[in-house]
């Protein structure tokens, strides 16, 4: 059973700059928005003013891209301090970031990078995740990443590693259903093996998104197209198993109008009605 | 709260090796702009760790991250530096940015500060993009980046300038940036944004420098043309009380300029205050 704080907020979309003027003009009915935390961890100006206007009308959850929790470097408490300050503004019920690394030797690669799935690494990252949740004083969820490489030294499949980290840390899952599909193709496994293994009571939010297939067969997590049928099928399973969980459509390039983006997100409702 | 436990040595090693490999520069062909990945420069440790697929080698799989690394950065830099991109042309811009980021990799959690060392790179390093125009253009466009999301303090309510203000230490809004250049960069940036071609005459160093205040007003970025004396006075006001700044400026001017200053300073001051350039001191 999901924890009480993680109630189903419904269906929302990632808040993106190209849609702001429409939202401010029409104030469309949206269950909730997800913001990229780093876009608002600033001292002033338009981003924060826009966020304050959004918060007057909508619920917001925070999703980050720069925590770099799997980095071999220590946690960046300057970053966490700014993240916590933003949480005080948004009052988001939970905050999420990726199970990946982005920094090494003070160099930020600005990418969501994979690493070997070993017991030692799971233990190390779980400890950091526990510290993050304690420091932020807010439920913290980790997102499974989409990846294009895998490592010979991995000792377990990603779903076991993911579960091990969140259970050891006492944190939660921000399950990106598109990422499960993307990685399953890139690494040749059955995505249902992934989903069937996960403790659904730890899943407090999901993402759906579109992706792009390269000529060499690699699938990139590009968030620039409609959600593929295969991904919606996986979403159907997650929805049924979870009993309905807060869902965000991510769309980050080749933008549609806000109305069309919301319509894409609302496809998720048809799966919910099947329950 | 702290994070004192040590990372596994194997994790450190693989991240170092993977990081080195994905930042291997793309070879950008000078004429066509075509590029090649240099898989032979990927680090051996991570290459030996890569699982191959039926169709892709480990190096080919790794190259996805290598290409994404550079494409992402080039795209962000192009958005933030439309004028520099317009002046250099896209192929040269890509080559210059690659050289810059190879020398000064990002250390900030936000991509907005990817170019924090670009002026330093263009001014101090030995390379083929040594040019006053490029350097000043980079400084000018970075002022926009900094101003966009800098803090805004409560504007200082000021009456008209009088003798009581001589000892006043003025605090500027953090989003106010003073910029000077030997080229009319505001006009050039406007032309690039309207997708009009730049004129060759615009790229020639002007006899008289240009001065601007770049600031934010109702969340819009504004470039406000200043005269030389206004610029100098504002620059001195950043570090000293009004009376001292005024005296310092006067000591550098000829009689004719002093008269001009005396005649206009109250007007300028009122104008600056009306634009909320001065702020209540931060508590």
PDB file of C-alpha atoms in Angstrom, chain B residues 48-174:
ATOM      1  CA  UNK B  48      36.754  -3.028 -21.698  1.00  0.00           C
ATOM      2  CA  UNK B  49      33.707  -2.668 -19.433  1.00  0.00           C
ATOM      3  CA  UNK B  50      31.233  -2.116 -22.268  1.00  0.00           C
ATOM      4  CA  UNK B  51      28.768  -4.864 -23.122  1.00  0.00           C
ATOM      5  CA  UNK B  52      28.471  -5.201 -26.887  1.00  0.00           C
ATOM      6  CA  UNK B  53      25.224  -5.932 -28.700  1.00  0.00           C
ATOM      7  CA  UNK B  54      24.671  -8.033 -31.817  1.00  0.00           C
ATOM      8  CA  UNK B  55      24.999  -4.947 -33.966  1.00  0.00           C
ATOM      9  CA  UNK B  56      26.998  -2.417 -31.956  1.00  0.00           C
ATOM     10  CA  UNK B  57      30.466  -2.512 -30.435  1.00  0.00           C
ATOM     11  CA  UNK B  58      31.071  -1.087 -26.983  1.00  0.00           C
ATOM     12  CA  UNK B  59      32.756   1.961 -28.510  1.00  0.00           C
ATOM     13  CA  UNK B  60      29.807   2.586 -30.823  1.00  0.00           C
ATOM     14  CA  UNK B  61      27.405   2.428 -27.897  1.00  0.00           C
ATOM     15  CA  UNK B  62      29.600   4.763 -25.871  1.00  0.00           C
ATOM     16  CA  UNK B  63      29.729   7.229 -28.728  1.00  0.00           C
ATOM     17  CA  UNK B  64      26.027   8.002 -28.194  1.00  0.00           C
ATOM     18  CA  UNK B  65      26.970   9.716 -24.930  1.00  0.00           C
ATOM     19  CA  UNK B  66      30.009  11.359 -26.524  1.00  0.00           C
ATOM     20  CA  UNK B  67      27.861  12.914 -29.248  1.00  0.00           C
ATOM     21  CA  UNK B  68      25.074  13.914 -26.856  1.00  0.00           C
ATOM     22  CA  UNK B  69      27.618  15.646 -24.634  1.00  0.00           C
ATOM     23  CA  UNK B  70      28.721  17.929 -27.431  1.00  0.00           C
ATOM     24  CA  UNK B  71      25.363  18.439 -29.150  1.00  0.00           C
ATOM     25  CA  UNK B  72      23.752  19.489 -25.892  1.00  0.00           C
ATOM     26  CA  UNK B  73      26.454  22.032 -25.118  1.00  0.00           C
ATOM     27  CA  UNK B  74      26.624  23.446 -28.626  1.00  0.00           C
ATOM     28  CA  UNK B  75      22.862  23.915 -28.662  1.00  0.00           C
ATOM     29  CA  UNK B  76      22.817  25.692 -25.306  1.00  0.00           C
ATOM     30  CA  UNK B  77      25.706  27.959 -26.274  1.00  0.00           C
ATOM     31  CA  UNK B  78      24.057  28.825 -29.587  1.00  0.00           C
ATOM     32  CA  UNK B  79      20.884  29.876 -27.757  1.00  0.00           C
ATOM     33  CA  UNK B  80      22.819  32.004 -25.267  1.00  0.00           C
ATOM     34  CA  UNK B  81      25.213  33.595 -27.795  1.00  0.00           C
ATOM     35  CA  UNK B  82      23.178  34.439 -30.910  1.00  0.00           C
ATOM     36  CA  UNK B  83      25.452  37.330 -31.867  1.00  0.00           C
ATOM     37  CA  UNK B  84      28.710  35.436 -31.452  1.00  0.00           C
ATOM     38  CA  UNK B  85      27.192  32.583 -33.452  1.00  0.00           C
ATOM     39  CA  UNK B  86      26.079  35.053 -36.120  1.00  0.00           C
ATOM     40  CA  UNK B  87      29.509  36.670 -36.347  1.00  0.00           C
ATOM     41  CA  UNK B  88      31.502  33.433 -36.430  1.00  0.00           C
ATOM     42  CA  UNK B  89      29.082  31.329 -38.471  1.00  0.00           C
ATOM     43  CA  UNK B  90      27.824  28.012 -37.143  1.00  0.00           C
ATOM     44  CA  UNK B  91      30.831  25.848 -38.071  1.00  0.00           C
ATOM     45  CA  UNK B  92      33.398  28.206 -36.546  1.00  0.00           C
ATOM     46  CA  UNK B  93      31.128  28.765 -33.562  1.00  0.00           C
ATOM     47  CA  UNK B  94      30.998  25.014 -32.955  1.00  0.00           C
ATOM     48  CA  UNK B  95      34.772  24.727 -33.272  1.00  0.00           C
ATOM     49  CA  UNK B  96      35.363  27.624 -30.899  1.00  0.00           C
ATOM     50  CA  UNK B  97      32.863  26.338 -28.310  1.00  0.00           C
ATOM     51  CA  UNK B  98      34.391  22.860 -28.493  1.00  0.00           C
ATOM     52  CA  UNK B  99      37.843  24.293 -27.854  1.00  0.00           C
ATOM     53  CA  UNK B 100      36.524  26.416 -25.008  1.00  0.00           C
ATOM     54  CA  UNK B 101      34.683  23.573 -23.260  1.00  0.00           C
ATOM     55  CA  UNK B 102      37.626  21.282 -23.751  1.00  0.00           C
ATOM     56  CA  UNK B 103      39.717  23.840 -21.872  1.00  0.00           C
ATOM     57  CA  UNK B 104      37.052  24.916 -19.351  1.00  0.00           C
ATOM     58  CA  UNK B 105      34.605  22.042 -18.759  1.00  0.00           C
ATOM     59  CA  UNK B 106      31.409  22.882 -16.896  1.00  0.00           C
ATOM     60  CA  UNK B 107      31.482  22.733 -13.116  1.00  0.00           C
ATOM     61  CA  UNK B 108      28.071  24.297 -12.501  1.00  0.00           C
ATOM     62  CA  UNK B 109      24.863  22.330 -11.875  1.00  0.00           C
ATOM     63  CA  UNK B 110      23.109  24.597 -14.362  1.00  0.00           C
ATOM     64  CA  UNK B 111      23.722  24.795 -18.090  1.00  0.00           C
ATOM     65  CA  UNK B 112      23.095  28.542 -17.966  1.00  0.00           C
ATOM     66  CA  UNK B 113      26.600  29.075 -16.621  1.00  0.00           C
ATOM     67  CA  UNK B 114      28.317  26.864 -19.136  1.00  0.00           C
ATOM     68  CA  UNK B 115      30.049  29.941 -20.537  1.00  0.00           C
ATOM     69  CA  UNK B 116      31.224  31.480 -17.286  1.00  0.00           C
ATOM     70  CA  UNK B 117      34.876  31.322 -18.432  1.00  0.00           C
ATOM     71  CA  UNK B 118      34.332  32.114 -22.103  1.00  0.00           C
ATOM     72  CA  UNK B 119      35.661  35.678 -21.910  1.00  0.00           C
ATOM     73  CA  UNK B 120      38.711  34.444 -20.016  1.00  0.00           C
ATOM     74  CA  UNK B 121      39.256  31.798 -22.696  1.00  0.00           C
ATOM     75  CA  UNK B 122      38.941  34.246 -25.567  1.00  0.00           C
ATOM     76  CA  UNK B 123      41.101  36.900 -23.890  1.00  0.00           C
ATOM     77  CA  UNK B 124      43.887  34.900 -22.259  1.00  0.00           C
ATOM     78  CA  UNK B 125      44.352  31.651 -24.141  1.00  0.00           C
ATOM     79  CA  UNK B 126      46.311  31.038 -27.325  1.00  0.00           C
ATOM     80  CA  UNK B 127      43.980  29.956 -30.136  1.00  0.00           C
ATOM     81  CA  UNK B 128      42.701  30.958 -33.547  1.00  0.00           C
ATOM     82  CA  UNK B 129      39.732  32.964 -32.223  1.00  0.00           C
ATOM     83  CA  UNK B 130      41.817  35.739 -30.690  1.00  0.00           C
ATOM     84  CA  UNK B 131      39.818  38.851 -31.530  1.00  0.00           C
ATOM     85  CA  UNK B 132      38.640  41.930 -29.688  1.00  0.00           C
ATOM     86  CA  UNK B 133      35.239  41.600 -31.354  1.00  0.00           C
ATOM     87  CA  UNK B 134      34.723  37.995 -30.204  1.00  0.00           C
ATOM     88  CA  UNK B 135      35.916  38.767 -26.695  1.00  0.00           C
ATOM     89  CA  UNK B 136      33.722  41.837 -26.264  1.00  0.00           C
ATOM     90  CA  UNK B 137      30.776  40.071 -27.838  1.00  0.00           C
ATOM     91  CA  UNK B 138      31.129  37.205 -25.346  1.00  0.00           C
ATOM     92  CA  UNK B 139      31.264  39.630 -22.394  1.00  0.00           C
ATOM     93  CA  UNK B 140      28.235  41.501 -23.726  1.00  0.00           C
ATOM     94  CA  UNK B 141      26.110  38.378 -24.195  1.00  0.00           C
ATOM     95  CA  UNK B 142      27.165  36.946 -20.837  1.00  0.00           C
ATOM     96  CA  UNK B 143      25.799  40.126 -19.208  1.00  0.00           C
ATOM     97  CA  UNK B 144      22.370  39.168 -20.565  1.00  0.00           C
ATOM     98  CA  UNK B 145      22.728  35.664 -19.123  1.00  0.00           C
ATOM     99  CA  UNK B 146      23.677  37.017 -15.702  1.00  0.00           C
ATOM    100  CA  UNK B 147      20.983  39.671 -15.676  1.00  0.00           C
ATOM    101  CA  UNK B 148      18.174  37.277 -16.632  1.00  0.00           C
ATOM    102  CA  UNK B 149      17.813  35.528 -13.294  1.00  0.00           C
ATOM    103  CA  UNK B 150      19.851  37.664 -10.894  1.00  0.00           C
ATOM    104  CA  UNK B 151      18.187  38.814  -7.698  1.00  0.00           C
ATOM    105  CA  UNK B 152      16.091  41.962  -7.533  1.00  0.00           C
ATOM    106  CA  UNK B 153      16.142  43.821  -4.249  1.00  0.00           C
ATOM    107  CA  UNK B 154      13.607  46.386  -3.106  1.00  0.00           C
ATOM    108  CA  UNK B 155      14.217  49.550  -5.166  1.00  0.00           C
ATOM    109  CA  UNK B 156      15.641  52.438  -3.198  1.00  0.00           C
ATOM    110  CA  UNK B 157      13.280  55.398  -3.075  1.00  0.00           C
ATOM    111  CA  UNK B 158      15.410  58.465  -3.722  1.00  0.00           C
ATOM    112  CA  UNK B 159      14.523  62.087  -3.913  1.00  0.00           C
ATOM    113  CA  UNK B 160      16.431  64.367  -6.236  1.00  0.00           C
ATOM    114  CA  UNK B 161      20.203  64.486  -5.902  1.00  0.00           C
ATOM    115  CA  UNK B 162      21.408  66.970  -3.292  1.00  0.00           C
ATOM    116  CA  UNK B 163      24.389  67.626  -1.018  1.00  0.00           C
ATOM    117  CA  UNK B 164      23.017  65.294   1.673  1.00  0.00           C
ATOM    118  CA  UNK B 165      23.706  62.369  -0.619  1.00  0.00           C
ATOM    119  CA  UNK B 166      27.425  62.930  -0.992  1.00  0.00           C
ATOM    120  CA  UNK B 167      28.302  60.257   1.601  1.00  0.00           C
ATOM    121  CA  UNK B 168      25.702  57.826   0.319  1.00  0.00           C
ATOM    122  CA  UNK B 169      26.961  54.360  -0.619  1.00  0.00           C
ATOM    123  CA  UNK B 170      24.599  53.193  -3.310  1.00  0.00           C
ATOM    124  CA  UNK B 171      23.743  49.528  -3.841  1.00  0.00           C
ATOM    125  CA  UNK B 172      22.987  48.548  -7.429  1.00  0.00           C
ATOM    126  CA  UNK B 173      20.385  45.978  -8.368  1.00  0.00           C
ATOM    127  CA  UNK B 174      22.236  42.662  -8.875  1.00  0.00           C
TER     128      UNK B 174
END
